Structures are given as structure tokens and as C-alpha cells.
mmCIF file of C-alpha atoms in Angstrom:
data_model
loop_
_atom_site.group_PDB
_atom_site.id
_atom_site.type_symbol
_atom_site.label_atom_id
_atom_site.label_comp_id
_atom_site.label_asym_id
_atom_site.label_seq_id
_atom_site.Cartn_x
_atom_site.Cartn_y
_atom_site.Cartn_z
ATOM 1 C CA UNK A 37 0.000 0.000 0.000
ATOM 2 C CA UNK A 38 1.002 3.054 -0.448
ATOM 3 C CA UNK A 39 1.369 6.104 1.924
ATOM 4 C CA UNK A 40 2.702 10.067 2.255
ATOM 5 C CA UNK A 41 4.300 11.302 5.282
ATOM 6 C CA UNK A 42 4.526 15.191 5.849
ATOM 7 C CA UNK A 43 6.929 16.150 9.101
ATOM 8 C CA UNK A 44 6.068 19.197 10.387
ATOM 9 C CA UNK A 45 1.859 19.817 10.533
ATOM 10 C CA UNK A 46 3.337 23.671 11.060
ATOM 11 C CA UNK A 47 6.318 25.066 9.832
ATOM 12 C CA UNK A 48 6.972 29.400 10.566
ATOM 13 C CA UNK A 49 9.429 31.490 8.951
ATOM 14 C CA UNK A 50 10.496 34.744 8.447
ATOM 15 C CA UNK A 51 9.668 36.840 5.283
ATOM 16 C CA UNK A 52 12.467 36.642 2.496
ATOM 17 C CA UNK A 53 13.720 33.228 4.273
ATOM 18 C CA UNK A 54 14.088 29.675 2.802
ATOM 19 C CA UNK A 55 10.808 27.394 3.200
ATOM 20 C CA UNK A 56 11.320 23.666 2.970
ATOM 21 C CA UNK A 57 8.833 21.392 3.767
ATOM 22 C CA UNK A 58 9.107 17.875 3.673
ATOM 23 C CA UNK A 59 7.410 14.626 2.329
ATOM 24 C CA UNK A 60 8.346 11.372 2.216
ATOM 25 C CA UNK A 61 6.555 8.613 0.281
ATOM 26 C CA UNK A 62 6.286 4.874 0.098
ATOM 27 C CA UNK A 63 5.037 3.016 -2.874
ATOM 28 C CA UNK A 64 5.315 -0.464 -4.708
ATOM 29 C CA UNK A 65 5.729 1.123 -7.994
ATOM 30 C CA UNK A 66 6.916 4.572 -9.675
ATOM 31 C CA UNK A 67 5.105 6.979 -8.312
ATOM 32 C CA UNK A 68 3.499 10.407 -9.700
ATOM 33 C CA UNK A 69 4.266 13.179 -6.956
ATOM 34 C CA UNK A 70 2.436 16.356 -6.298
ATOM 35 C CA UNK A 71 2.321 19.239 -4.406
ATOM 36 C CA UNK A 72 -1.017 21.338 -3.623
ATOM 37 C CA UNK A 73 -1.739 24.774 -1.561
ATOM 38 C CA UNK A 74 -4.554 25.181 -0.035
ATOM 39 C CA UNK A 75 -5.894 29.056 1.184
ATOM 40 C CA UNK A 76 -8.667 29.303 3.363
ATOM 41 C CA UNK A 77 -12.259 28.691 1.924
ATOM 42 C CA UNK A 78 -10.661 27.507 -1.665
ATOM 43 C CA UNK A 79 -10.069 24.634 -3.070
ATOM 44 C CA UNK A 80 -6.669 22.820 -3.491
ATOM 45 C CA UNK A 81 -4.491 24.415 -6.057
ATOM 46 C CA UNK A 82 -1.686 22.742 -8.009
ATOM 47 C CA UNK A 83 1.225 24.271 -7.010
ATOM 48 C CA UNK A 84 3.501 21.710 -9.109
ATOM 49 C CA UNK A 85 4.088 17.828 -10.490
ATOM 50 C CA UNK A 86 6.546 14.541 -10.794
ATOM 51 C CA UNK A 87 5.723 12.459 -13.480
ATOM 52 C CA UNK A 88 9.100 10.743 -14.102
ATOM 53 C CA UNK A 89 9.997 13.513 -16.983
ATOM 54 C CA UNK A 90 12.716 15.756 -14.479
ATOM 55 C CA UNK A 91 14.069 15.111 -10.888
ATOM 56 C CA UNK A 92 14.195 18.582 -10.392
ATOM 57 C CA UNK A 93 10.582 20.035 -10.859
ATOM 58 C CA UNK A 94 9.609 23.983 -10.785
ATOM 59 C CA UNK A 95 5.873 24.805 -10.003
ATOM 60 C CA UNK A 96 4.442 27.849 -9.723
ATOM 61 C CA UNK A 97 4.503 31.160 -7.752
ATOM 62 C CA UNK A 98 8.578 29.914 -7.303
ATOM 63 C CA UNK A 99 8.326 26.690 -5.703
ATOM 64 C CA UNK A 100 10.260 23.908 -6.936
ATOM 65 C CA UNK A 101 10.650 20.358 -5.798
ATOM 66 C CA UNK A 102 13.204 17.849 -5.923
ATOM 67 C CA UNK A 103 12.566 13.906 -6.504
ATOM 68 C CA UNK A 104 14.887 11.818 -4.448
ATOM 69 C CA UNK A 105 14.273 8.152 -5.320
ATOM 70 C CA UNK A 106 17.034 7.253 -3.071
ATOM 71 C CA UNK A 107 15.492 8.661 0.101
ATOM 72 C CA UNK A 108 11.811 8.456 -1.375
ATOM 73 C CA UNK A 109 11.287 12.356 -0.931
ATOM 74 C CA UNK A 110 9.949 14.708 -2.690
ATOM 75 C CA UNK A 111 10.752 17.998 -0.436
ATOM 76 C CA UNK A 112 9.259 21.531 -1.543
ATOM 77 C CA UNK A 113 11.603 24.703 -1.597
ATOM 78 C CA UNK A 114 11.116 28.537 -2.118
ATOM 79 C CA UNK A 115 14.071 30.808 -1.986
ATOM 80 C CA UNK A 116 12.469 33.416 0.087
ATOM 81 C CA UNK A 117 9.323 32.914 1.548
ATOM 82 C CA UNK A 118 6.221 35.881 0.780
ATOM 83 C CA UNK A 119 3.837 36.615 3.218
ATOM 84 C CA UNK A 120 1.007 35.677 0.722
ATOM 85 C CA UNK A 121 2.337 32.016 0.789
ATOM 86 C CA UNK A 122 0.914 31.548 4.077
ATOM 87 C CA UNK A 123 -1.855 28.678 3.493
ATOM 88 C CA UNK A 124 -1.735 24.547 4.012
ATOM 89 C CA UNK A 125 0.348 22.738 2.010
ATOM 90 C CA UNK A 126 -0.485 18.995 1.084
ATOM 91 C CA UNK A 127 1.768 16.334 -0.453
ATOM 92 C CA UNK A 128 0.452 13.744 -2.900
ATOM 93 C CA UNK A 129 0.808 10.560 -4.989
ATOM 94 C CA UNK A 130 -0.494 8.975 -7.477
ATOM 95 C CA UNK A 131 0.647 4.942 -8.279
ATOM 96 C CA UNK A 132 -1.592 5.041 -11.374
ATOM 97 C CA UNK A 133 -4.865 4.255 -9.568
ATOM 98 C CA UNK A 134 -5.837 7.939 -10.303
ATOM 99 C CA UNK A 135 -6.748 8.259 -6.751
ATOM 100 C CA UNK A 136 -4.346 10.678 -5.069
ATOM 101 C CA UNK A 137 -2.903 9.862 -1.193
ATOM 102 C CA UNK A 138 -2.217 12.991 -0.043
ATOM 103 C CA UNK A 139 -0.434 13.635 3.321
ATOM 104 C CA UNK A 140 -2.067 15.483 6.391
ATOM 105 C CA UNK A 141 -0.748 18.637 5.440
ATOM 106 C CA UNK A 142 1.522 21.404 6.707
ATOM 107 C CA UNK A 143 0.217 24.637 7.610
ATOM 108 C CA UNK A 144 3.042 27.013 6.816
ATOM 109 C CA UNK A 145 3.334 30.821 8.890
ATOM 110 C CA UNK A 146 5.132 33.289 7.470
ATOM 111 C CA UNK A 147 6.372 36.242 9.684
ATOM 112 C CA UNK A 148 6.571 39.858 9.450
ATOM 113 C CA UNK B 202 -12.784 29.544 -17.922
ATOM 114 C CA UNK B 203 -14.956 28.107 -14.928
ATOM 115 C CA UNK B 204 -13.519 25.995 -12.423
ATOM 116 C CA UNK B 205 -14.955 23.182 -10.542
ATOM 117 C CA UNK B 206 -18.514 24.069 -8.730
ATOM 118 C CA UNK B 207 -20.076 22.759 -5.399
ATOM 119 C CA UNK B 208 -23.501 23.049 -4.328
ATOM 120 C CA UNK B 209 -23.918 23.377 -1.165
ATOM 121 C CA UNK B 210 -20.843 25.038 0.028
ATOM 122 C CA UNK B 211 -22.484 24.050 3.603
ATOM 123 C CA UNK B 212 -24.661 21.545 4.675
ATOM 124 C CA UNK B 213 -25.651 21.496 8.100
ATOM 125 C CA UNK B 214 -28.350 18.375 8.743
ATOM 126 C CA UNK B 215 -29.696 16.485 11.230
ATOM 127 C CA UNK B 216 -28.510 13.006 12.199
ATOM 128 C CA UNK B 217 -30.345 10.001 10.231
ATOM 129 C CA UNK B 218 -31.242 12.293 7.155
ATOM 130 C CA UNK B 219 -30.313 11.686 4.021
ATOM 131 C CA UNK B 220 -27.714 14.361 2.356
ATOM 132 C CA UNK B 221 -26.734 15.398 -1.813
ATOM 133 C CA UNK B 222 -23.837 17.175 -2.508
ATOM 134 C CA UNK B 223 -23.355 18.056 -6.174
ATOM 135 C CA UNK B 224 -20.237 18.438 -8.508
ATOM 136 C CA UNK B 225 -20.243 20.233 -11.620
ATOM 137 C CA UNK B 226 -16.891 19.562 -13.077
ATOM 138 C CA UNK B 227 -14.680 21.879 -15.352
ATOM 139 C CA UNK B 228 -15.864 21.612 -19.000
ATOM 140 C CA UNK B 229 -14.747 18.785 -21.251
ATOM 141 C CA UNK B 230 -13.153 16.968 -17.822
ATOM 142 C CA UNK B 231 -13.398 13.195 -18.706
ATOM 143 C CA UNK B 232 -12.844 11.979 -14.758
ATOM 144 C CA UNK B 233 -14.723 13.100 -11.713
ATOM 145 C CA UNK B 234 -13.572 12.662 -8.260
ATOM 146 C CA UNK B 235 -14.588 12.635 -4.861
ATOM 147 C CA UNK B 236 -12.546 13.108 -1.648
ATOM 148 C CA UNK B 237 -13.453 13.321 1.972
ATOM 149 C CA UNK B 238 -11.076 15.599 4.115
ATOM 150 C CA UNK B 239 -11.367 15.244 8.130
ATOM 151 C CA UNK B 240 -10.207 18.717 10.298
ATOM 152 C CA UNK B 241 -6.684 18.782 10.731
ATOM 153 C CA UNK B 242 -5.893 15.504 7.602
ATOM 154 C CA UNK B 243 -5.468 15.286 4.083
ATOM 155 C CA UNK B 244 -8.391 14.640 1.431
ATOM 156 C CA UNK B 245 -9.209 11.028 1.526
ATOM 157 C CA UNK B 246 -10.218 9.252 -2.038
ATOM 158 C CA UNK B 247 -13.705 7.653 -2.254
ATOM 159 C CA UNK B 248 -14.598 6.835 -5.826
ATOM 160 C CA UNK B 249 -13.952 8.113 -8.990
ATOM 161 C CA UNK B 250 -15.368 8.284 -12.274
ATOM 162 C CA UNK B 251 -14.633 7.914 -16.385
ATOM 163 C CA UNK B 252 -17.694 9.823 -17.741
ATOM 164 C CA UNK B 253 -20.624 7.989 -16.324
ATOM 165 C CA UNK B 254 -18.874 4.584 -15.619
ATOM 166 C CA UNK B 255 -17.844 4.150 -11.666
ATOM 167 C CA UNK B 256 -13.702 2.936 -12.111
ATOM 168 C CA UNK B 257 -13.255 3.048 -8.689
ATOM 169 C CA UNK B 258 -15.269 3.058 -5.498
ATOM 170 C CA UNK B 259 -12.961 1.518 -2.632
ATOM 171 C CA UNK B 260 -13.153 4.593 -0.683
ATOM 172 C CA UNK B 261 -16.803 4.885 0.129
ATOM 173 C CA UNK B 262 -16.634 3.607 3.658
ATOM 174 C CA UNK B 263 -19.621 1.616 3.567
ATOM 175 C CA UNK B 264 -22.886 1.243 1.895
ATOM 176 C CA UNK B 265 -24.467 4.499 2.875
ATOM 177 C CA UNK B 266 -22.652 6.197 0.664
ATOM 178 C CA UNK B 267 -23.081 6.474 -2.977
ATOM 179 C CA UNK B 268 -22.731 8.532 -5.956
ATOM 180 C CA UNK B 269 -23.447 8.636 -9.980
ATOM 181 C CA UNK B 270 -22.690 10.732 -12.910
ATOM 182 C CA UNK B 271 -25.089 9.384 -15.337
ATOM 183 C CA UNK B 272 -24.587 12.191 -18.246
ATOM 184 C CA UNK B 273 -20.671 12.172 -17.906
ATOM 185 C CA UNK B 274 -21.056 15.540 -16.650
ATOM 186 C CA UNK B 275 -22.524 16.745 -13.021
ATOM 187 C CA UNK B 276 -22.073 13.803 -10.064
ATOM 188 C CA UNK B 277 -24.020 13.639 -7.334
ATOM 189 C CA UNK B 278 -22.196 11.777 -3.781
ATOM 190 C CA UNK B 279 -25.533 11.012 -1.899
ATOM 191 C CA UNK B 280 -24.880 9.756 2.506
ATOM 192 C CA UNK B 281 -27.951 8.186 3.546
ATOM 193 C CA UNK B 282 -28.629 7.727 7.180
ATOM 194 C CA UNK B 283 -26.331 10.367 7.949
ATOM 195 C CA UNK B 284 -24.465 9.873 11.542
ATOM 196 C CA UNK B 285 -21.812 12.411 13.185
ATOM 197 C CA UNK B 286 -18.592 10.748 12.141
ATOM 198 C CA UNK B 287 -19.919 11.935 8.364
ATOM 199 C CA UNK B 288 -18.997 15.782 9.184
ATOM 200 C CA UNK B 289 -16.257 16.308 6.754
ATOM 201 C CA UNK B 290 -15.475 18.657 3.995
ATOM 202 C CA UNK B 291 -16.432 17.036 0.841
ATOM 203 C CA UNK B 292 -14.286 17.722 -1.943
ATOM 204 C CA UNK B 293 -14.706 17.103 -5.719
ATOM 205 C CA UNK B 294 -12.258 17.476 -8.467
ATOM 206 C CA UNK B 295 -11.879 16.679 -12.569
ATOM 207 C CA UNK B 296 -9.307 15.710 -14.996
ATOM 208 C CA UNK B 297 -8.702 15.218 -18.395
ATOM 209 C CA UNK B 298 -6.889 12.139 -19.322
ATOM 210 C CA UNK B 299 -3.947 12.565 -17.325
ATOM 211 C CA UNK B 300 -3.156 12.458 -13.778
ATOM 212 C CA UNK B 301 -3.794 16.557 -12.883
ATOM 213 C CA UNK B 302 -6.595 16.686 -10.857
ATOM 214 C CA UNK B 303 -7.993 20.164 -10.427
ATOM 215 C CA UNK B 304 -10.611 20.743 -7.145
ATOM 216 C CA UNK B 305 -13.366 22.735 -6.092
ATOM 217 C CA UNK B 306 -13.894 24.566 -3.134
ATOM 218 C CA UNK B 307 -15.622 21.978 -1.434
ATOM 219 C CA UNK B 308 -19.315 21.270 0.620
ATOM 220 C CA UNK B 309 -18.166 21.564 4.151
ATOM 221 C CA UNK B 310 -21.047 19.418 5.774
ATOM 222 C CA UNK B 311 -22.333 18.891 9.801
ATOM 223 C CA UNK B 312 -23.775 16.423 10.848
ATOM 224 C CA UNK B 313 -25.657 17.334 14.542
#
């Protein structure tokens, strides 16, 4: 079976610092990896995707993500976090079922 | 162009009545969707669909819960008997043919 592990349900920076949050993921077969934000009272919006073409994958809004088959991650990075990226962020894959796992989420603070 | 659409976006009920929450995917979507996200978790696949036919329904949690599509268009998830434990937000989303699922805003529903 397969399952996505987010450390850290909160994360907080400061404006203009790095944001990292992690995932880790464990699956039978290649996976497809996403990442989705998620502001309060919207929906989930794709922030970026794995689907075996690049390791390295930029989304939007800056974030990029790295796929680490060796450590089965797939950790999201912004240069310098933006007060407006304050929202949940939720880790997901996708073993070709077409249903997405997702993670429980990290609610990432940004402050002043 | 217009995203996904949820009708209700709340749903407050009483216990043992029966509940429909509606999906109107994005235009031209092939696959529909449906998720179930607990406070505090990640969404939580229950059944998805390839225009009207049902591919996938091994995350309805039992047999009070149901849904259909039967234009290939609008899908109805339908919780009979409703109890407590159903309060959840209810989340829909389409595709195309590939794996990028795009989601609505969601029917945040309470059961009392």
C-alpha cells in the first residue's frame, strides 16, 4: 500500500527566508508526486508535479521540488518565503490508480 | 474559464437524514472525483469516475454512501442515514486524461 508522510503539521518562517517542507513517500511502484496549496475557503491548487519527466521540478509562484528516489522524498523549496504564501500545504501521490494519497498537510506561517 | 462548482458550500443536517452534494466539473473533464477531508488531515479518495462509468469506489466507507454521474457531466455523492462521524469537507475534483486533478472549493457538511 502506499502512503505520504509530511513532518512538520506547522512550519513558521520569516519573510524573504528559505521554506522547505518535507514529504516522504512509500510506494510499490513509480510513483506520480504532487504538491497542492490550499488558502482558506478555496479549493486545493496545483502548485507543481513529478511524473518521471525531471528530478528537479519547478511549479508555480517559485516553488520547486526535488525527486529523491534514493530517500523516497519529494521535499518543496522557495528561496524566500512571501507573506502571501501563508496557506496549508499537502503532499500527494499517485501509483496510477488515479486516486491521489495525499499527506495530512503542513500549515506554513510566514512572519513579518 | 470556470472551475470546478459545489452546491452546497455548507450543509448542516440532522442526524439520520439523508444528504446530496453536487459536482459540476470543469468543461470537457473526462474523470470526476470525490474526496473526503477530516479537520486537521489530508483529502481522503472515495470513488472516482470515467464519464458515467464508476472505475473506482474503494473509498466509500460503507454502503451508505453512494454517488453517480449518469450524463458524464454533473455527479451527485448522496450519505444516507447520515451519523456524526460523516462531518467532513467534501471535496470534488476533474481531470482530463492525465493524472492533474484540479478541485473545487468543497461542501463543508455537519452532521448534529
Amino acid at each position: 500500500a502506499q502512503s505520504v508522510t509530511q513532518l512538520g503539521s506547522h512550519v513558521s518562517v520569516s519573510e524573504g527566508a528559505l521554506v522547505l517542507l518535507r514529504c516522504n513517500y512509500s510506494s510499490s511502484v513509480p510513483p506520480y508526486l504532487f504538491w497542492y496549496v490550499q488558502y482558506p475557503n478555496q479549493g486545493l491548487q496545483l502548485l507543481l508535479k513529478y511524473t518521471s519527466a525531471a528530478t528537479l521540478v519547478k511549479g508555480i509562484n517559485g516553488f520547486e521540488a526535488e525527486f529523491k528516489k534514493s530517500e523516497t522524498s519529494f521535499h518543496l523549496t522557495k528561496p524566500s518565503a512571501h507573506m502571501s504564501d501563508a496557506a496549508e500545504y499537502f503532499c500527494a501521490l499517485d501509483t496510477g490508480r488515479r486516486a491521489l494519497t495525499f499527506g495530512s498537510g503542513t500549515r506554513l506561517q510566514v512572519q513579518p | 474559464g470556470a472551475g470546478v462548482s459545489q452546491s452546497p458550500r455548507y450543509k448542516v443536517t440532522k442526524r439520520g437524514q439523508d444528504v446530496a452534494l453536487r459536482c459540476d466539473p470543469i468543461s470537457g473533464h473526462v474523470s470526476l472525483y470525490w474526496y473526503r477531508q477530516a479537520l486537521g488531515q489530508g483529502p481522503e479518495f472515495l470513488t472516482y469516475f470515467n464519464y458515467e462509468a464508476q472505475q473506482d469506489k474503494s473509498g466509500l466507507p460503507n454502503d451508505r454512501f453512494s454517488a453517480e454521474r449518469p450524463e458524464g457531466s454533473i455527479s451527485t455523492l448522496t450519505i444516507q442515514r447520515t451519523e456524526q462521524r460523516d462531518s467532513a469537507m467534501y471535496r470534488c475534483a476533474s481531470s482530463l486524461s492525465d493524472n492533474e486533478q484540479f478541485f473545487g472549493p468543497g461542501t463543508r457538511l455537519t452532521v448534529l
